[in-house]
XYZ file of C-alpha atoms in Angstrom:
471
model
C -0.699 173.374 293.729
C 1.220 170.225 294.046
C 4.020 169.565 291.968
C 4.275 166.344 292.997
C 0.767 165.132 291.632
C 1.300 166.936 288.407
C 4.627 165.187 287.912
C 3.375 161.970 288.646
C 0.094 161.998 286.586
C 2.656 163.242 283.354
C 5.395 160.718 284.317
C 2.735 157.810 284.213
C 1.447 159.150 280.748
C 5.648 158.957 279.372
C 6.061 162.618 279.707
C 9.377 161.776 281.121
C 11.547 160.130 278.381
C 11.644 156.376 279.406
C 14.577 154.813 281.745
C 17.099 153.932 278.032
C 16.391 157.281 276.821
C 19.702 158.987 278.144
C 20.424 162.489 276.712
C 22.163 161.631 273.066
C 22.527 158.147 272.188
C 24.007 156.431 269.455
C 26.861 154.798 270.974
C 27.785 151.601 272.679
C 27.394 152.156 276.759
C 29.223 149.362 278.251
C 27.767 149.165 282.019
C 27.611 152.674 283.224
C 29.735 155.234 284.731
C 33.351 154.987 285.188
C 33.634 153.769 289.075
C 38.185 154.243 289.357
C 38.722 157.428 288.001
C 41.402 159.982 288.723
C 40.154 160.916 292.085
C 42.719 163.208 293.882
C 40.985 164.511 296.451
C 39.005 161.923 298.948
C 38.000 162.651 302.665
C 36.657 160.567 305.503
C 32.234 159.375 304.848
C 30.935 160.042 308.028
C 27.104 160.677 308.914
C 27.771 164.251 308.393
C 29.722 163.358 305.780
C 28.137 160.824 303.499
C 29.717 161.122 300.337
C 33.416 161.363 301.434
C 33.697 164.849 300.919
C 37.607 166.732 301.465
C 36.876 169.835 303.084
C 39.609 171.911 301.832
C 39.376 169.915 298.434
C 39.527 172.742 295.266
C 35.983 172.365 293.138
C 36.201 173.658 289.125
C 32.570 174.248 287.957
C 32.050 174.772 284.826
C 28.222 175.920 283.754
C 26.805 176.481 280.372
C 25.980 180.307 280.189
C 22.904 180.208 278.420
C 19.427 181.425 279.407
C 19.455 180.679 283.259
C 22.163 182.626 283.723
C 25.262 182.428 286.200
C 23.491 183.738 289.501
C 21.875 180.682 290.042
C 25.115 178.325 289.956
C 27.148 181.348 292.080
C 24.416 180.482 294.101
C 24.411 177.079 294.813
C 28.499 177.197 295.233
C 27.755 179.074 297.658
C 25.667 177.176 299.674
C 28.902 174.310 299.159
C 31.587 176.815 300.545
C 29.145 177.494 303.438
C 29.368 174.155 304.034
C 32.883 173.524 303.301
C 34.802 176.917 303.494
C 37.859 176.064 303.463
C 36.961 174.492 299.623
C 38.298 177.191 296.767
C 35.402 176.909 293.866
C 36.525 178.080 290.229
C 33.558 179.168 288.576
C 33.465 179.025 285.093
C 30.472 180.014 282.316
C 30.678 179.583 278.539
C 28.217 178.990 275.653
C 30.991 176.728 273.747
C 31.238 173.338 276.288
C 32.032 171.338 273.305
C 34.902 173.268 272.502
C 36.209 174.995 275.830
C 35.833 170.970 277.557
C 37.039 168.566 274.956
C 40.343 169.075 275.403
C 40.076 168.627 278.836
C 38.806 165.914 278.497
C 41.510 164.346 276.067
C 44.244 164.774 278.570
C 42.292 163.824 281.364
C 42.149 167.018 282.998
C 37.768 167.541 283.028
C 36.303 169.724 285.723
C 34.556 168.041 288.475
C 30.956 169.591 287.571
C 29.713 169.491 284.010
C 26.409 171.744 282.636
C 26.520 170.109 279.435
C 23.858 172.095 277.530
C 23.512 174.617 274.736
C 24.279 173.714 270.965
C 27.833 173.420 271.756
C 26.909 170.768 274.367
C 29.448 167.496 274.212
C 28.007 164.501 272.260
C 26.614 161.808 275.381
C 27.679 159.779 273.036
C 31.224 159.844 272.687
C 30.602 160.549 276.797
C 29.186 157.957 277.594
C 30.592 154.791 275.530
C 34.026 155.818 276.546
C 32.791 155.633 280.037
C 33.893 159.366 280.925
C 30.833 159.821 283.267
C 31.205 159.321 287.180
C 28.244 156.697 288.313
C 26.105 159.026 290.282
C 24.217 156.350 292.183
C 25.644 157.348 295.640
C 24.467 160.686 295.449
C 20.897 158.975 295.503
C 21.372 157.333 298.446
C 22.339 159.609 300.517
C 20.739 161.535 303.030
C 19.370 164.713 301.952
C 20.368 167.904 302.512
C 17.489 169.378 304.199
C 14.904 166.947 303.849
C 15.163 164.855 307.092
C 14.517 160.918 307.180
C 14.732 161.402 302.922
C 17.560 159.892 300.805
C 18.406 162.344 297.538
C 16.578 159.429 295.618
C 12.862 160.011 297.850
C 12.993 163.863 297.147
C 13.169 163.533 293.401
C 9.808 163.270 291.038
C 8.865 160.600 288.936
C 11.350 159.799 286.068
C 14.014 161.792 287.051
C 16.781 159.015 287.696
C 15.369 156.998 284.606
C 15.501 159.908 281.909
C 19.362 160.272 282.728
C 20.253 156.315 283.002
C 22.655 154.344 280.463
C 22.117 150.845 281.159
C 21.115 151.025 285.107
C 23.410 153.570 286.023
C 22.260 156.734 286.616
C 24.886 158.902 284.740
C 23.279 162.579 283.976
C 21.384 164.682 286.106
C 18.755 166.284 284.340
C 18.014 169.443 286.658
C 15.021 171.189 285.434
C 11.337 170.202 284.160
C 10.823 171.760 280.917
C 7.228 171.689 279.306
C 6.736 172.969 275.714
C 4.126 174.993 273.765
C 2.916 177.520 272.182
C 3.102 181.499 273.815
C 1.156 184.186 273.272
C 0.732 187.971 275.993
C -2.011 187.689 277.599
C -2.088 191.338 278.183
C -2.007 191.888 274.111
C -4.900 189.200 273.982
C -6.798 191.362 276.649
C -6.320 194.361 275.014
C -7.330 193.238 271.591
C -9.977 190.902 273.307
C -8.708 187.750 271.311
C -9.027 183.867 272.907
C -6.574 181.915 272.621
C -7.694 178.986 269.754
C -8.402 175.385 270.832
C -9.046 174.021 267.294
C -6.789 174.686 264.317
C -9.951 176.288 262.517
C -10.307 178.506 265.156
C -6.114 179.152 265.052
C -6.450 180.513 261.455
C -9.128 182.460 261.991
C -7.522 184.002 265.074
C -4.191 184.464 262.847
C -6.133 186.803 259.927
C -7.749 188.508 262.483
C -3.949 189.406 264.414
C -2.521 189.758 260.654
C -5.369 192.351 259.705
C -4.220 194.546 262.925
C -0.905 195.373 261.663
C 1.030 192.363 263.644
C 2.781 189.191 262.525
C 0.969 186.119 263.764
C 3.853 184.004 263.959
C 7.585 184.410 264.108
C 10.418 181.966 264.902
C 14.240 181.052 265.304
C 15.238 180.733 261.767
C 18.451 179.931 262.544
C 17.388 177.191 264.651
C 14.245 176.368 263.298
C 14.167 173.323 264.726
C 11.700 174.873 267.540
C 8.854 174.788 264.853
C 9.685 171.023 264.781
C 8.096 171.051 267.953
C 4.679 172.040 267.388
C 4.211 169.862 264.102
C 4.821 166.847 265.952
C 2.411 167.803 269.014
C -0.322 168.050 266.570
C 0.458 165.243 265.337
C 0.659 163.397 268.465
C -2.467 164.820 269.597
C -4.387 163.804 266.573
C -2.703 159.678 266.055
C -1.684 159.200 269.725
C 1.648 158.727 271.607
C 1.783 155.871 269.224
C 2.993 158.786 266.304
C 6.270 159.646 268.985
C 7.110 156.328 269.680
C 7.204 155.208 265.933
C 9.637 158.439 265.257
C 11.634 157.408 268.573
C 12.401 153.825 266.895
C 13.117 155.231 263.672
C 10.467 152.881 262.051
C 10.051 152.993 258.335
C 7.799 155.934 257.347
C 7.270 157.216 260.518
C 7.961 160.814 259.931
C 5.165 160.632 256.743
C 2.652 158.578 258.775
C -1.246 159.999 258.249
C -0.996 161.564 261.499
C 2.414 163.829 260.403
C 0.980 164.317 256.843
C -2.482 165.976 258.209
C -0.183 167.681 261.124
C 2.139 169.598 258.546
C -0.786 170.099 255.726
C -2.040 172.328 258.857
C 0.908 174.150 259.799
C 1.973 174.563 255.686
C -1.273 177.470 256.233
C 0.833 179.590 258.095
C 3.299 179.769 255.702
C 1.583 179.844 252.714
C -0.579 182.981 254.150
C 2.163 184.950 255.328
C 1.529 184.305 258.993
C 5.357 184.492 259.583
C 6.772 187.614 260.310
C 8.994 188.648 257.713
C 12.850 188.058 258.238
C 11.987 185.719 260.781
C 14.169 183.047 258.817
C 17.111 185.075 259.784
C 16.690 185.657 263.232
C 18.001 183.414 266.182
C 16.535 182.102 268.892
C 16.934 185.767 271.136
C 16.576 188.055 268.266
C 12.983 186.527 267.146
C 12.250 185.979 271.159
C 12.512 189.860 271.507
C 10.642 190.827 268.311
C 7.980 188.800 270.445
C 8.515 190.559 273.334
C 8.113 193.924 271.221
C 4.619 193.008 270.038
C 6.184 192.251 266.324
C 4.454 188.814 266.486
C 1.471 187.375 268.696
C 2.916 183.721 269.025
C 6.432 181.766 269.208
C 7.352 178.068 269.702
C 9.732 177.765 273.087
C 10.025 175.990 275.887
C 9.834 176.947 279.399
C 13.547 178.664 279.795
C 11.896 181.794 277.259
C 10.582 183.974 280.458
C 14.184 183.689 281.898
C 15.729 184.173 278.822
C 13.967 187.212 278.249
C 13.747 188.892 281.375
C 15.782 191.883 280.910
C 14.280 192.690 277.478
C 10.033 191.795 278.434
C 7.990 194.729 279.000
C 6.041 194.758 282.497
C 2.680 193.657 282.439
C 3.582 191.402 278.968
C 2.512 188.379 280.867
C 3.592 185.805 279.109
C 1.432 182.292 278.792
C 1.950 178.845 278.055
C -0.726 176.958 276.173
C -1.330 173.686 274.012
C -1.425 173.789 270.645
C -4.358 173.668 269.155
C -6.344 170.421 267.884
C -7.237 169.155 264.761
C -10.634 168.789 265.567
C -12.711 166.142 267.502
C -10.973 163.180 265.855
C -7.831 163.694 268.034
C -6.980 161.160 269.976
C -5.457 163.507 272.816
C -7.335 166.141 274.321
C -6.416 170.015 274.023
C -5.042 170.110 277.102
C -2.476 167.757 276.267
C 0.885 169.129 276.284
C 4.462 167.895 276.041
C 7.210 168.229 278.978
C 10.045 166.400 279.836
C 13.350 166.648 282.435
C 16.467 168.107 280.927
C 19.160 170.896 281.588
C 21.763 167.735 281.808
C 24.769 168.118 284.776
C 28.079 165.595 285.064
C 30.371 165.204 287.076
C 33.382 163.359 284.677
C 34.601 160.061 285.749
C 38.235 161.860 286.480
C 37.205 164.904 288.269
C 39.735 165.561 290.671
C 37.623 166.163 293.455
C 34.483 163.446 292.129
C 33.137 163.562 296.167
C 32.865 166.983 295.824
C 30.874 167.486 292.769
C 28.575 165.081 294.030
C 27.987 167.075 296.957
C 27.509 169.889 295.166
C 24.695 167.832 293.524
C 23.715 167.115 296.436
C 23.574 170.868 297.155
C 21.335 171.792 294.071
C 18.864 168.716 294.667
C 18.143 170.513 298.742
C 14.958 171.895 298.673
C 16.832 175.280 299.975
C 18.943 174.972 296.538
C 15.963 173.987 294.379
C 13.621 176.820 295.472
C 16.387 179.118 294.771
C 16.805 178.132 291.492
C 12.782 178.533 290.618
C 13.565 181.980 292.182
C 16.169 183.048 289.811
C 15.351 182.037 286.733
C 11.429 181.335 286.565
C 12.076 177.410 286.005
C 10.868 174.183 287.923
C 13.357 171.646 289.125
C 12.950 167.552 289.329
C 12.944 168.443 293.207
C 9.422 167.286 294.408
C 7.957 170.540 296.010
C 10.350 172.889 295.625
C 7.690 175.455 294.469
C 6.039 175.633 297.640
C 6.573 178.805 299.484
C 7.755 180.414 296.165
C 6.321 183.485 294.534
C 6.289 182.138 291.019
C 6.354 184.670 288.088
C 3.337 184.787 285.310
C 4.626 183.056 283.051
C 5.922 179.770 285.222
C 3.046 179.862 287.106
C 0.939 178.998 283.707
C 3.382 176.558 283.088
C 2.307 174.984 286.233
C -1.479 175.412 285.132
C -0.681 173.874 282.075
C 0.601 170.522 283.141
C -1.876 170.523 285.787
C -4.723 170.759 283.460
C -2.126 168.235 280.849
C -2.588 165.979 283.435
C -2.202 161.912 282.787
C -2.376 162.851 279.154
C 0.792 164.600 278.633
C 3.359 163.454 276.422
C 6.664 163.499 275.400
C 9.307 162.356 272.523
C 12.853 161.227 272.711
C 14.542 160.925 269.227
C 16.289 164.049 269.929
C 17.975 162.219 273.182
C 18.905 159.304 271.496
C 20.086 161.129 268.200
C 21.082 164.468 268.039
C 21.825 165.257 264.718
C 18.506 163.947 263.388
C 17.246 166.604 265.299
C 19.880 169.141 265.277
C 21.285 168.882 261.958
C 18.891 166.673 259.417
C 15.320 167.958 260.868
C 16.563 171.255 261.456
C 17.420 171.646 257.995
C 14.125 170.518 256.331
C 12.435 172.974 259.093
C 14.386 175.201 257.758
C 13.394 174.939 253.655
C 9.538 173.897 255.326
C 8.987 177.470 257.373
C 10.731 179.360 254.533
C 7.885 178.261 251.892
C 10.783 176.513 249.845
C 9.538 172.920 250.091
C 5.806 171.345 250.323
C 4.364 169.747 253.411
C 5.308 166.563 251.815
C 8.991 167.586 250.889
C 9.521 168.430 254.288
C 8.089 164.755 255.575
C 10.152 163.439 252.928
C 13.404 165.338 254.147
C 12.701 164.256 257.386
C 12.142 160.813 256.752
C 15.319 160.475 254.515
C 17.447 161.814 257.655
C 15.912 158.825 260.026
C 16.508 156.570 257.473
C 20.156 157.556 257.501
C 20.897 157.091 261.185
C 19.172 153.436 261.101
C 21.109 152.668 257.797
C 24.401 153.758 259.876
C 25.618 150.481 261.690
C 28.184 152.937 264.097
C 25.376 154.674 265.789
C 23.560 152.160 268.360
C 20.057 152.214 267.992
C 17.860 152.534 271.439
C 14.162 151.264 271.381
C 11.511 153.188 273.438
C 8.771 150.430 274.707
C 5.798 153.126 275.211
């Protein structure tokens, strides 16, 4: 199967977020990356040598240590001390960037590679509008690592460069290709010969038939239960058209309580009023409900593609997790069931005063190799934005329906960017009303309401700078 085709078909239908989009918005960018720096360490460009790399040069890596692991990064530094062994990399993992890099970045002091993921992630904006990012536009034009006659740039799908640009320069380097749905065992479905629904109807039915055999239908990450966010808006997309996401995107008045969002959470409101959640799941985070999954407590989960890495060590063989759409309306919808939602993310810096900035774009430069990309898909069951970097790989159950999925997806996938351009809407404001919503504390139209009264907060605040997505 090629990658390459899938990506582009999605890309053209705005499954990538669109070229403003960034990672978190909300602030003032004032022309890109930081281009002076604090740049100790600076060697001689050379053919072999395109980026200016100093061979001996130190290179602090600093990772978030969240699903994917460490193994991967050890990895790739690996493959940048093979090149360059007399280079010393310090390897660092935490779940707390936010807090373990802030102060580093205060007294000027930042590492020279950035994962800047997980909850504790740094705001982009702060990042960004105080131009702390290194311009990573010479990384694209230079020669790849193992790709001959290819500049980084050619070897990179659709959208990647865009979904990581402030203003024309490209700034963050979103790593993986994440698509998003709904998962279910295919070996429990087998063995209790259920189908997977297409239509909601069907989904309900399917849920009182898994609730009357002893199992929970549904369960989810109460304590983030912003992942059930996900599905209610997918529906809704589905049913009013990519039309629904760009409205929410440009915090338009109403958006969250348009027709389209009203029928989409009247639907999902069943599940919760029938006790299609399995109990405690309010209290559970994001691993702890993930494993009472695993363990056959509940038959689906909202996640996106990271969940068969995350849960390696804890899914029983055979489980076979699967990817799939969630389920339409009914014929009205204006997207088909295939349709399904996936964008780039996993977002990588290198700060505009690493001391060694050459290096940690060569270590970019090391990840994006089609050698370093396939080894990543390896590890931790997870496409990268490197076009073809599946080929020749073995890929695991549950990636490999990923792959199925956004083949089948096709031109008519689709994709939402609020959450780049304002985090706490998502993170804090629509987290919350998920929250009361999946609990059975507040009505479908509460939780719209909720919703809509934390977008209308960010556009009422004049500090946050507003982005507008065209399509």
């Amino acid at each position: 199967m090629n990658r390459r085709d899938i990506l582009r078909r999605t890309a053209a239908a705005g499954v990538l977020a669109t070229p403003a989009a960034g990672l978190l918005a909300g602030c003032a960018t004032s022309g890109g990356g930081d281009k002076s720096g604090a740049d100790t360490y600076q060697g001689t460009k050379s053919a072999e040598n395109p980026l200016g790399v100093k061979e001996d040069a130190p290179l602090d890596v600093v990772i978030f240590g969240g699903g994917f692991g460490e193994e991967y990064a050890k990895a790739h530094e690996a493959m940048y001390t093979e090149k360059y062994p007399k280079a010393k990399v310090k390897h660092t993992a935490t779940q707390e960037i936010s807090k373990t890099l802030q102060p580093r970045f205060v007294d000027g002091t930042p590492p020279d590679v950035v994962n800047n993921s997980g909850a504790g992630q740094i705001d982009f904006n702060g990042l960004v509008s105080q131009n702390a990012l290194a311009d990573l536009g010479e990384l694209l034009d230079a020669p790849s690592l193992d790709v001959p006659g290819k500049t980084v740039r050619d070897t990179l799908l659709p959208g990647a460069v865009e979904v990581g640009s402030y203003d024309g320069a490209f700034l963050v380097l979103n790593y993986t290709y994440t698509a998003y749905g709904i998962w279910h065992s295919d070996k429990l479905f087998a063995d209790r010969s259920w189908e997977y629904a297409k239509t909601w109807d069907q989904h309900i039915a399917l849920c009182k038939q898994i609730k009357a055999a002893g199992i929970a239908p549904w369960t989810y990450a109460g304590l983030h239960p912003r992942y059930m966010s996900w599905p209610v808006i997918a529906t809704a997309i589905k049913l009013g058209g990519p039309s629904v996401a760009t409205a929410i995107d440009n915090l338009e008045p109403n958006a969250w309580k348009s027709d389209s969002m009203r029928t989409a959470a009247d639907a999902w409101y069943q599940i919760v009023k029938d006790r299609y959640i399995l109990d405690g799941s309010s209290g559970l985070d994001h691993k702890q409900s993930q494993t009472a999954w695993c363990q056959g407590k509940a038959a689906f989960i909202s996640c996106g593609s990271w969940l068969e890495s995350e849960q390696k060590d804890v899914t029983p063989a055979g489980f076979n997790m699967t990817i799939a759409p969630t389920p339409s309306l009914g014929s009205g919808d204006k997207l088909p069931f295939e349709a399904i939602r996936g964008t780039a993310g996993e977002p990588f810096m290198v700060p505009a005063k690493a001391r060694n900035r050459a290096g940690g774009l060569e270590y970019f430069r090391t990840m994006l190799s089609r050698k370093g990309a396939q080894d990543f898909t390896r590890k931790v069951a997870s496409l990268t934005v490197v076009a073809g970097s599946t080929e020749g790989v073995e890929l695991p159950y549950g990636l490999n329906s990923v792959v199925k999925a956004l083949d089948a997806s096709g031109v008519n996938g689709f994709n939402w960017v609020y959450n780049n351009y304002y985090r706490k809407l998502e993170r804090n404001l629509v987290d919350a009303a998920c929250g009361e919503f999946f609990s059975g504390r507040t009505s479908p139209a509460e939780f719209l309401d909720q919703c809509q009264k934390g977008a209308d907060s960010i556009a009422q605040d004049s500090s946050i700078k507003k982005y507008k997505r065209a399509v």
